[in-house]
XYZ file of C-alpha atoms in Angstrom:
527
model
C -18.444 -8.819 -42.083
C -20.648 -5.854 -41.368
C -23.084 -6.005 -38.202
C -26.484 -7.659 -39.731
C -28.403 -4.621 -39.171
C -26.190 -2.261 -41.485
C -26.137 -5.388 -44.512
C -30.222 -5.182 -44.127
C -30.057 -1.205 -44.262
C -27.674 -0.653 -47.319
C -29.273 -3.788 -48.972
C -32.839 -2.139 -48.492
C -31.385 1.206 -49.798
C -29.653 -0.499 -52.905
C -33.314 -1.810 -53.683
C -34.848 0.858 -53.344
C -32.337 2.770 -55.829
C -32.386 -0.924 -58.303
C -36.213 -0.391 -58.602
C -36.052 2.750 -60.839
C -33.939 1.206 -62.959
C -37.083 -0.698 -64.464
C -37.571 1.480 -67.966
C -41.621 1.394 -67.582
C -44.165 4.085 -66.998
C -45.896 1.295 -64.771
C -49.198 3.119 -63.408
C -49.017 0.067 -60.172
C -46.118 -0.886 -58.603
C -45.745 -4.498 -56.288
C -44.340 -4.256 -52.696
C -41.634 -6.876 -52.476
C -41.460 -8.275 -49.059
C -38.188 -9.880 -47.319
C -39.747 -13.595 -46.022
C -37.565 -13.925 -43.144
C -39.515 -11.022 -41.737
C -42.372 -10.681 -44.394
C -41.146 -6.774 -43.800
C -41.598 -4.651 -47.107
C -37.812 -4.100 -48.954
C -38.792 -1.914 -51.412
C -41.739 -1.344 -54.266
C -41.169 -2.198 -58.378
C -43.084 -1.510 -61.038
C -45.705 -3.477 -61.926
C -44.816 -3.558 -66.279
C -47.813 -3.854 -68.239
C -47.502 -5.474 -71.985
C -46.680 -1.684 -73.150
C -44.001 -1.509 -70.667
C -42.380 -4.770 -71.976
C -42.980 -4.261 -75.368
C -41.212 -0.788 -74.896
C -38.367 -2.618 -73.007
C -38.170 -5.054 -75.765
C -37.686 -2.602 -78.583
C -35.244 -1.046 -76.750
C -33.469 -4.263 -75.762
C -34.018 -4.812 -79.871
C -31.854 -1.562 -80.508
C -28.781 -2.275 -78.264
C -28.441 -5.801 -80.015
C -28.157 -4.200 -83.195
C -25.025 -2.680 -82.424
C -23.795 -5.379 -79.725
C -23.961 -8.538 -82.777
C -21.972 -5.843 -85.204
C -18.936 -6.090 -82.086
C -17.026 -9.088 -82.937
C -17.274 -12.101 -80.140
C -14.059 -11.370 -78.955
C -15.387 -7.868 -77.665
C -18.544 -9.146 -76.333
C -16.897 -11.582 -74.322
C -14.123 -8.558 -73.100
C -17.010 -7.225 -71.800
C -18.272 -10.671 -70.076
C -14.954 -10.945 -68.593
C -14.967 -7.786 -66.485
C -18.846 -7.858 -65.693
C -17.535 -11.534 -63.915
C -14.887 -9.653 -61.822
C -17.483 -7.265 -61.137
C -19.239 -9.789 -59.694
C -17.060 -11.179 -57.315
C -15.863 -7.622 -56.667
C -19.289 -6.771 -55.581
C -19.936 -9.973 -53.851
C -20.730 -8.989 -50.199
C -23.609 -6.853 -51.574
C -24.909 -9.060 -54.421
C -25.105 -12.021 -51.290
C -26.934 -9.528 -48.996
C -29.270 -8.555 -51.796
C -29.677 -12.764 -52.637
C -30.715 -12.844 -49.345
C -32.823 -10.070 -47.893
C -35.005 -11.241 -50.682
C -35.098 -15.241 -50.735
C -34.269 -15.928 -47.046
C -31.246 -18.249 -47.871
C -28.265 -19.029 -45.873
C -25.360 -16.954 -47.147
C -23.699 -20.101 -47.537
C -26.588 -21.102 -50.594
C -26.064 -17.396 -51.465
C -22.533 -18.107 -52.232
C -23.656 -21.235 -54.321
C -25.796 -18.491 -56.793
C -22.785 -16.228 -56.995
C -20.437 -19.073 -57.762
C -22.619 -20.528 -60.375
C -22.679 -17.388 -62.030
C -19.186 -16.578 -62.260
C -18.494 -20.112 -63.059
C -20.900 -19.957 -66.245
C -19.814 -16.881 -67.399
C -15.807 -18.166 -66.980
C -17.221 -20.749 -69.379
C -18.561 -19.105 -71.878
C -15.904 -16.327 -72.145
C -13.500 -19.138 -73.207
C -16.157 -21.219 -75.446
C -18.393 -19.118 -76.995
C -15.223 -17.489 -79.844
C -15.331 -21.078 -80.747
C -19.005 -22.322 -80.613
C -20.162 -18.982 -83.167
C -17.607 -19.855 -85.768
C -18.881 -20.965 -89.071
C -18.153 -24.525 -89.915
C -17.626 -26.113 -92.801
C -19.227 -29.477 -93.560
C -19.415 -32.011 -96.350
C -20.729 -31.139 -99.720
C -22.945 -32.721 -101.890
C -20.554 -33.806 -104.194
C -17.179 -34.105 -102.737
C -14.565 -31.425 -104.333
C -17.040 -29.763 -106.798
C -19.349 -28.767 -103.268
C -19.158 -27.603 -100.236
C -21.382 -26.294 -97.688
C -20.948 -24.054 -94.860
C -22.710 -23.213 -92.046
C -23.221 -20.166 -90.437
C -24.577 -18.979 -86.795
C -26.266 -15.728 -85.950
C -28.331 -14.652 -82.728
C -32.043 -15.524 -82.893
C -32.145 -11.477 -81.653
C -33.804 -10.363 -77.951
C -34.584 -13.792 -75.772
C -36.438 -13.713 -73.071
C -35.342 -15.118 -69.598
C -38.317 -16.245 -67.236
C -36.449 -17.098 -63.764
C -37.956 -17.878 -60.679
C -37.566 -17.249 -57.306
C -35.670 -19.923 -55.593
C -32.107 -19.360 -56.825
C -33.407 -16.129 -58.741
C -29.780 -14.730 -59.533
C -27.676 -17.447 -61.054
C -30.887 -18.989 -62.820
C -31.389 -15.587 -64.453
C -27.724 -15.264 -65.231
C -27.023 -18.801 -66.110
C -29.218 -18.292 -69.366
C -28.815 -14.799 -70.009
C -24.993 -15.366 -69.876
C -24.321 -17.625 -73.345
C -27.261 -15.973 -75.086
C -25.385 -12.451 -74.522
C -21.884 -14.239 -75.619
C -23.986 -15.446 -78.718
C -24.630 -11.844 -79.962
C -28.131 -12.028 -78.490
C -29.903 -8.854 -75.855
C -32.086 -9.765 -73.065
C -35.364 -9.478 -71.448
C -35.105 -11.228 -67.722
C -38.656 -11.095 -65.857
C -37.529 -12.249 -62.830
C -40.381 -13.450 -60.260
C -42.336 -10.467 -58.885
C -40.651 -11.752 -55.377
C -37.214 -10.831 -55.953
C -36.094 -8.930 -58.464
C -33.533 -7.074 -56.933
C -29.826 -9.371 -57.688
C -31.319 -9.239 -61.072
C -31.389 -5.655 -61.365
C -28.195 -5.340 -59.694
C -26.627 -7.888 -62.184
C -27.586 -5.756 -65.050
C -26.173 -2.351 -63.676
C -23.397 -4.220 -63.578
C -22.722 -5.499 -67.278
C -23.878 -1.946 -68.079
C -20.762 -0.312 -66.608
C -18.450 -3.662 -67.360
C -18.838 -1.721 -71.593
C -22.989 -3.203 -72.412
C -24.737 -1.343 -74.548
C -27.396 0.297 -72.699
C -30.638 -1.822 -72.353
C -29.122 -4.854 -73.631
C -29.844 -7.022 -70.593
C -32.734 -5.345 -69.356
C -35.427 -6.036 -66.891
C -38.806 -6.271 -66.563
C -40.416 -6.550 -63.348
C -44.364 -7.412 -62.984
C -46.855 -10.218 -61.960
C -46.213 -13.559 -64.371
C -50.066 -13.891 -65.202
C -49.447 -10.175 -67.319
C -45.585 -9.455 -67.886
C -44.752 -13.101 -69.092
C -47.146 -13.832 -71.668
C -46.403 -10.035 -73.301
C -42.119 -10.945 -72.922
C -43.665 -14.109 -74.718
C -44.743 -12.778 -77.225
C -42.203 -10.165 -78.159
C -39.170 -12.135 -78.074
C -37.592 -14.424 -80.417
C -36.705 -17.204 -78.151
C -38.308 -17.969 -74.325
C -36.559 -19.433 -71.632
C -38.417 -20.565 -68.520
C -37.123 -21.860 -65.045
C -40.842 -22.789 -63.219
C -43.247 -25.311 -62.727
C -44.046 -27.964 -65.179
C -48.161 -26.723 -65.503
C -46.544 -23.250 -66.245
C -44.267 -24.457 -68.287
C -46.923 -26.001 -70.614
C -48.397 -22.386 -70.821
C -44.836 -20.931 -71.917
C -44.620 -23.812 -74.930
C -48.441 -23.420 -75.993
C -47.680 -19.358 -76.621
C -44.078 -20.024 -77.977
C -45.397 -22.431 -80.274
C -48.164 -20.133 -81.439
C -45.524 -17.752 -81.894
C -43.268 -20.128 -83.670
C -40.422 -19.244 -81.898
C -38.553 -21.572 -80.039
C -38.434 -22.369 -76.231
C -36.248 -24.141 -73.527
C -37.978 -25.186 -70.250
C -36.706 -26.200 -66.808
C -39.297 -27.481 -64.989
C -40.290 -29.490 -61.491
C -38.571 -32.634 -60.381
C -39.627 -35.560 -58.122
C -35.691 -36.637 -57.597
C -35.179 -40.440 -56.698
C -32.048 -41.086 -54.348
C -30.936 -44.760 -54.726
C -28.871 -46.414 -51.668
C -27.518 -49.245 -52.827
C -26.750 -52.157 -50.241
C -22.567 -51.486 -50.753
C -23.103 -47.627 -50.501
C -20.924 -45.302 -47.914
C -23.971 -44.720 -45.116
C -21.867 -41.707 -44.058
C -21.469 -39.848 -46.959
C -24.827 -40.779 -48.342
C -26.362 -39.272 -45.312
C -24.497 -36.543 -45.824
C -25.633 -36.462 -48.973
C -29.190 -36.179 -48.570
C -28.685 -33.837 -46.395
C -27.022 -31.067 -48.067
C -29.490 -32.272 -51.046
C -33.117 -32.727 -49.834
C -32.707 -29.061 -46.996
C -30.688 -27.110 -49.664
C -32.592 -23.629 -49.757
C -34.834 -25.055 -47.489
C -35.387 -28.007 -49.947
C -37.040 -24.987 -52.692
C -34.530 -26.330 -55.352
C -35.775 -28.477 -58.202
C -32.957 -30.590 -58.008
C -33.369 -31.435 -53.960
C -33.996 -35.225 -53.562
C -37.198 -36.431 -52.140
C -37.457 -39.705 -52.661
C -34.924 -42.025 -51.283
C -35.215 -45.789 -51.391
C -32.422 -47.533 -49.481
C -31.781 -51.052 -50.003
C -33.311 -53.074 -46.906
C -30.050 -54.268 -45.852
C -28.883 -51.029 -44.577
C -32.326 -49.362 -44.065
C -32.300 -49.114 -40.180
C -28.807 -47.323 -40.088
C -29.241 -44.887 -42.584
C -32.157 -43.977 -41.919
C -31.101 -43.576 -37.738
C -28.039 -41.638 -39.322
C -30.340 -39.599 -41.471
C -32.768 -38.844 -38.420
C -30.065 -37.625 -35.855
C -27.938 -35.615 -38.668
C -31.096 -33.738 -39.846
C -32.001 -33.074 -35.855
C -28.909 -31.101 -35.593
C -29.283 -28.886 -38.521
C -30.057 -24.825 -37.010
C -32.493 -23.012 -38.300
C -33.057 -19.599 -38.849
C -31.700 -16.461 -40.803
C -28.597 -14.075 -40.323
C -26.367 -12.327 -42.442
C -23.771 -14.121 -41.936
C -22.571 -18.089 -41.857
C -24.488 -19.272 -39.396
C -27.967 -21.012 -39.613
C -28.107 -23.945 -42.225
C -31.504 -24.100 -42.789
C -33.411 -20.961 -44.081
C -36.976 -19.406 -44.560
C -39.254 -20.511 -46.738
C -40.755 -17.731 -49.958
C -44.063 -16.913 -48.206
C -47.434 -18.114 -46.292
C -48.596 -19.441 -49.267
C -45.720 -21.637 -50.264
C -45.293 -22.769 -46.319
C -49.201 -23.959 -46.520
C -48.868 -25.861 -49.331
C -45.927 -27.947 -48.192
C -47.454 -27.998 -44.338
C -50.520 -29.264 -46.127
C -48.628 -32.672 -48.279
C -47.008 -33.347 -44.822
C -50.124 -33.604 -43.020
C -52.177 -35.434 -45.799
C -49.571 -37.818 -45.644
C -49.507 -38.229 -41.917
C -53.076 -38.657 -42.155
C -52.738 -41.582 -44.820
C -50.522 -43.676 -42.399
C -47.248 -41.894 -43.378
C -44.760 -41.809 -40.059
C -43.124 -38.375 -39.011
C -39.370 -38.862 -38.050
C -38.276 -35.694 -37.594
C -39.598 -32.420 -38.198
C -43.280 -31.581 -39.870
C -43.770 -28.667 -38.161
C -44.168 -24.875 -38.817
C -41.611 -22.567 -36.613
C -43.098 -18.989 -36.269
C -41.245 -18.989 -33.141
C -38.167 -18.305 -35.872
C -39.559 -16.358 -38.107
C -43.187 -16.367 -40.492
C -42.006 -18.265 -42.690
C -39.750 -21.462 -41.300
C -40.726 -24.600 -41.698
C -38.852 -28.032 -39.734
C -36.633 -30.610 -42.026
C -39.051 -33.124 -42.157
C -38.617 -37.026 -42.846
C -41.331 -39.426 -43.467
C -41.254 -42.719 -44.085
C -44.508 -45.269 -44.609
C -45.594 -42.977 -47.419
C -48.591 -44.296 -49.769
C -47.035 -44.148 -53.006
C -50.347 -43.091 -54.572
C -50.169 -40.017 -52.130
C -49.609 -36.581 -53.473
C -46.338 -36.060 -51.333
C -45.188 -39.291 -53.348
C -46.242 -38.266 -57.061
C -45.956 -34.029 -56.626
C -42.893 -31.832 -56.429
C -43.234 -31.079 -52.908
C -40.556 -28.274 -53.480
C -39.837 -27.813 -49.340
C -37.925 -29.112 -46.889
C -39.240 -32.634 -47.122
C -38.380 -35.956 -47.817
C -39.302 -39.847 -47.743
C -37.408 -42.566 -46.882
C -38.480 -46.188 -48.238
C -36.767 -49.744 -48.462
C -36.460 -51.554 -51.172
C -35.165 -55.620 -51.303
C -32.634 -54.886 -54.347
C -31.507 -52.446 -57.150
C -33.869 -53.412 -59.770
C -37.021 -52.550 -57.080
C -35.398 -49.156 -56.691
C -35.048 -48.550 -60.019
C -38.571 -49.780 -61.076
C -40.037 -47.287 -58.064
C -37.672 -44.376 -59.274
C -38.890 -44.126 -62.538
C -42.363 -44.627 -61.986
C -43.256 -40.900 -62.183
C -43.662 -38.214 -65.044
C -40.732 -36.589 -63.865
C -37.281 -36.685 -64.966
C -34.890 -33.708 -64.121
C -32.277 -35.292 -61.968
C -31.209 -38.310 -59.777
C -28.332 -39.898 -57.794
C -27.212 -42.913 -56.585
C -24.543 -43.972 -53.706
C -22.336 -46.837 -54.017
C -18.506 -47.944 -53.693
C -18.854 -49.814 -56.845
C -18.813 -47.177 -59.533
C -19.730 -49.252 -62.300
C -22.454 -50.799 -60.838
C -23.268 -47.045 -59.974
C -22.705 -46.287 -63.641
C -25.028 -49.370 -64.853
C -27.952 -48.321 -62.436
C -27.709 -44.436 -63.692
C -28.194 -45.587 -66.953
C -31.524 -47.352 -66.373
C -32.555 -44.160 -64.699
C -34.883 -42.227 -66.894
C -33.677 -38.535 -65.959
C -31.400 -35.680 -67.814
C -29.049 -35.583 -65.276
C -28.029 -38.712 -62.780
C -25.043 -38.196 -60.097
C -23.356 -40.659 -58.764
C -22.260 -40.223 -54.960
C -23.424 -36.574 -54.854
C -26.650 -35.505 -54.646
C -27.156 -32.299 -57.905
C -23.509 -30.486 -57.455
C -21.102 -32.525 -59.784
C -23.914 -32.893 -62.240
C -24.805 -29.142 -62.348
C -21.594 -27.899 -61.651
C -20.116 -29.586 -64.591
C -20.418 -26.888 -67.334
C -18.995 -28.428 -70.259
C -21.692 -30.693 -69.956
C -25.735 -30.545 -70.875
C -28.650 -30.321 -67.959
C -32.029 -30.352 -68.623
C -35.307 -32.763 -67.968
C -36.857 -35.302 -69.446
C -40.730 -36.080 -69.674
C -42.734 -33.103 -67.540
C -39.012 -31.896 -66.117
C -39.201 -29.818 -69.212
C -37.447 -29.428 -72.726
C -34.062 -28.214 -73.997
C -30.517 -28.125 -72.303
C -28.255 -25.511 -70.555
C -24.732 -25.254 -69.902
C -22.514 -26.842 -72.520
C -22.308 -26.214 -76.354
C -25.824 -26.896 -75.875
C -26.431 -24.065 -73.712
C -25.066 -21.160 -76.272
C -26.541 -23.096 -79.405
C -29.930 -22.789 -78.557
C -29.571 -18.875 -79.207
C -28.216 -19.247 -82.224
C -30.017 -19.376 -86.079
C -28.253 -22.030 -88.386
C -27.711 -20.760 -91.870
C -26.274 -22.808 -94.521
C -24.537 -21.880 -97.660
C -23.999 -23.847 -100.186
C -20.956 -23.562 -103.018
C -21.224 -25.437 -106.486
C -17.625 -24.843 -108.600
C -19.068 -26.270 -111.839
C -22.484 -24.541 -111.849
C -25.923 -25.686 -111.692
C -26.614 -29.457 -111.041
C -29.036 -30.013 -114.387
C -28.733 -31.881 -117.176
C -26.750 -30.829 -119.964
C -28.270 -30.057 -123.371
C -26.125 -32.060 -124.909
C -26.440 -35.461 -122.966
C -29.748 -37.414 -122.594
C -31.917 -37.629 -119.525
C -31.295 -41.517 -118.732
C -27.580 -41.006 -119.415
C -27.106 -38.221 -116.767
C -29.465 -40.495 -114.383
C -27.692 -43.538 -114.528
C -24.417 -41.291 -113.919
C -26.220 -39.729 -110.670
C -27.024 -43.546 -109.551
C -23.486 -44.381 -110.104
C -22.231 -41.399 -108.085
C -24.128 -42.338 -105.517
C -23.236 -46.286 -105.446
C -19.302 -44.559 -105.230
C -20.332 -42.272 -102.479
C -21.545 -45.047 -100.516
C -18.218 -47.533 -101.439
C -16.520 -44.551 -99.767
C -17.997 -43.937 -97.003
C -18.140 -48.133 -96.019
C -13.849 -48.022 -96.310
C -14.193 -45.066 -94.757
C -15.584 -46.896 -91.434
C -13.836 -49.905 -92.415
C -10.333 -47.668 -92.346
C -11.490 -45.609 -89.352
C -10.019 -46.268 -85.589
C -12.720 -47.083 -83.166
């Protein structure tokens, strides 16, 4: 590893050069500042809606000739732009951090996630475009087939907690699809993004097929909304309302991953250990600026006192701070702004009778932007820390007397993006997941087995948003269904020759066969 002060240099430099690769004639241009020092990295266009719609057409251009390569060669070129990225590693995790403020060791979780999803997708997505053929009307005078084709240029709204993989996680299957993109990344960091796509330009892209377009959301996103043919949006659930509204007036279709308020159910049989150490590495991940970060925990009464002594004393020994390298676990915060408005829930919530454990403090002696692990229990569950994604390092521990209590408090929100519970008993883990109203539930982990399992759907429920990633799921949302139909004895009409009721009552007595058939059908079938 390379002295901290040379990764900050060539990272700053690499920005610098990234920032012209922005295709916009951009008359204002947004400083980008590095939180752990609030020092400026670099400047980047500020795109105006002629800027994206520019980017767009070109974007538009390169998928005309990338859907004419057959899958096979778009995924070829997949496949080397993920050994690219693991090739370029050390500078894609300097350039994660200089502009989030991570620990490497949460940088390495974006560049992971990436490579895993595009791994994926290299091997699924030959298979998930293929045309299909289903059952026809009439069974061996019909059939019906149906076809897939890319919706044509989405757009990719990604934020600015985990701003690489969550670009790159939904750009990925809409490129294997046959689909360009348009990322607008958050004005904050841009810079992995940028790098990602001069990277799937030399792994064989057409030029401007994943482009970028940097700019402030209240003016870039609405214009990529309104060019594209399909909007996906990592953000906040009010946001995320916006993004739907102008999709819908667009009529083109959307998938949204919004905020959480994550419930994390101790059951009275649960592993204290490992569900301490569990809501730990969940609720101070990225500084606890992860939508799928715990925040509420309710621990059955039984063992209350020692988890929540266990809880106190591991989340005391967690470092804080920022390096390039391994070392702190705990990072900085985005900005001011961000660090005020958590500050601001913890001390409301003090005020309202709430008790601070540990932490609930600001650290400028670290850097601007640090803020304490924090641990409150005593909360008001009418308070705002209770009902609003607190999105920071912050969590509240409460008892409850049995399962069905901590299931009945877990679902009382509007949220529903993700949950976990801890027990030994993984049916009983199993039974109370099920009762849990969220798109993803994990049993004895906190978010990692649930998001790291690819093959499988993630989404939210209720204000946690719409649609699904990763999967089938995750490619087919790019994708326009076409069906054509085949008829081997001509049209379905009456003959000339045979009256009206007699070619009814034969269509009635088709359909009283069809539905004999399909009973001993079920009847023959294994279950």
């Amino acid at each position: 590893m390379s002295s901290p002060a040379g990764a900050r240099r060539r990272a700053g430099e690499r920005c610098v050069t990234l920032a012209d690769r922005v295709d916009a004639a951009a008359a204002e241009s947004i400083a980008v500042r590095s939180p752990p020092t609030d020092e400026v990295i670099a400047q980047v266009p500020d795109c105006s809606r002629d800027d994206v719609e520019t980017i767009v057409d070109r974007a538009r251009a390169a998928q005309t000739t990338w859907t004419e390569w057959p899958v096979e060669k778009r995924v070829a070129v997949l496949d080397r732009f993920c050994d690219s990225l693991l090739e370029h590693r050390r500078d894609l995790l300097d350039l994660i951090q200089l502009e989030t403020g991570k620990p490497r060791h949460n940088a390495v979780e974006e560049l992971l996630d990436a490579v895993g999803t595009c791994t994926y997708y290299v091997d699924t997505a030959p298979k998930l475009v293929e045309s299909e053929r289903r059952s026809g009307a009439f069974p061996a005078i019909t059939d019906a087939r149906v076809h897939y084709e890319p919706v044509g240029v989405v757009g990719v709204i990604s934020p600015w907690n985990y701003p690489f993989n969550l670009s790159l996680t939904d750009a990925i299957p809409a490129l294997a699809a046959g689909n360009a993109v348009v990322c607008k990344p958050d004005e904050r960091t841009p810079f992995a993004t940028l790098f990602a796509a001069s990277l799937l330009e030399a792994a064989g892209a057409p030029p401007g097929l994943f482009a970028v377009a940097t700019g402030r959301g209240e003016t870039t996103g609405p214009a990529l909304v309104d060019a594209v043919d399909h909007i996906s949006f990592t953000g906040g659930t009010e946001t995320g309302r916006a993004v739907a509204e102008r999709a819908g007036q667009n009529l083109i279709d959307c998938s949204l991953e919004l905020g959480g308020k994550n419930p994390f159910i101790v059951l009275d049989d649960a592993n204290i250990s490992a569900a301490v150490r569990g809501a730990v590495a969940g609720a101070f991940a990225n500084a606890g600026q992860l939508c799928l970060a715990p925040e509420r925990i309710y621990v059955h009464e039984s063992v209350y006192e020692p988890f929540l002594a266990e809880l106190c004393s591991a989340t005391e020994s967690l470092s804080i701070g920022f390096e390039f390298g391994y070392g702190p676990d705990v990072g900085s915060m985005i900005d001011g702004d961000h660090v005020d408005r958590v500050d601001g829930y913890v001390q409301e919530a003090i005020d309202d009778g709430a008790s601070c454990h540990v932490g609930g403090r600001r650290r400028p002696d670290v850097g601007p932007h640090f803020y304490e692990p924090t641990i409150l229990t005593g909360v008001d569950p009418d308070s705002r820390i209770a009902c609003e994604e607190t999105f920071g390092p912050v969590v509240s521990v409460t008892p409850v007397k049995d399962a069905a209590t901590a299931i009945d408090m877990a679902t009382n929100t509007t949220y529903g993006l993700n949950g976990s519970v801890w027990t030994t008993d993984l049916g009983r883990g199993r039974h109370v997941a099920t009762s849990l109203d969220c798109g993803t539930v994990c049993i004895n982990d906190p978010y990692l087995v649930g998001w790291a399992a690819l093959d499988a759907p993630m989404g939210g429920v209720g204000d946690s948003g719409l649609g699904r990633r990763h999967g089938p799921e995750g490619l087919r949302r790019y994708l326009e269904s076409r069906t054509i139909a085949t008829s081997r004895i001509g049209p379905f009409v009456s003959p000339s020759i045979v009256p009206m009721g007699l070619y009814a009552r034969a269509l009635v007595g088709s359909a009283r066969l069809q539905r004999r058939l399909t009973r001993l059908k079920r009847r023959l079938s294994p279950r």
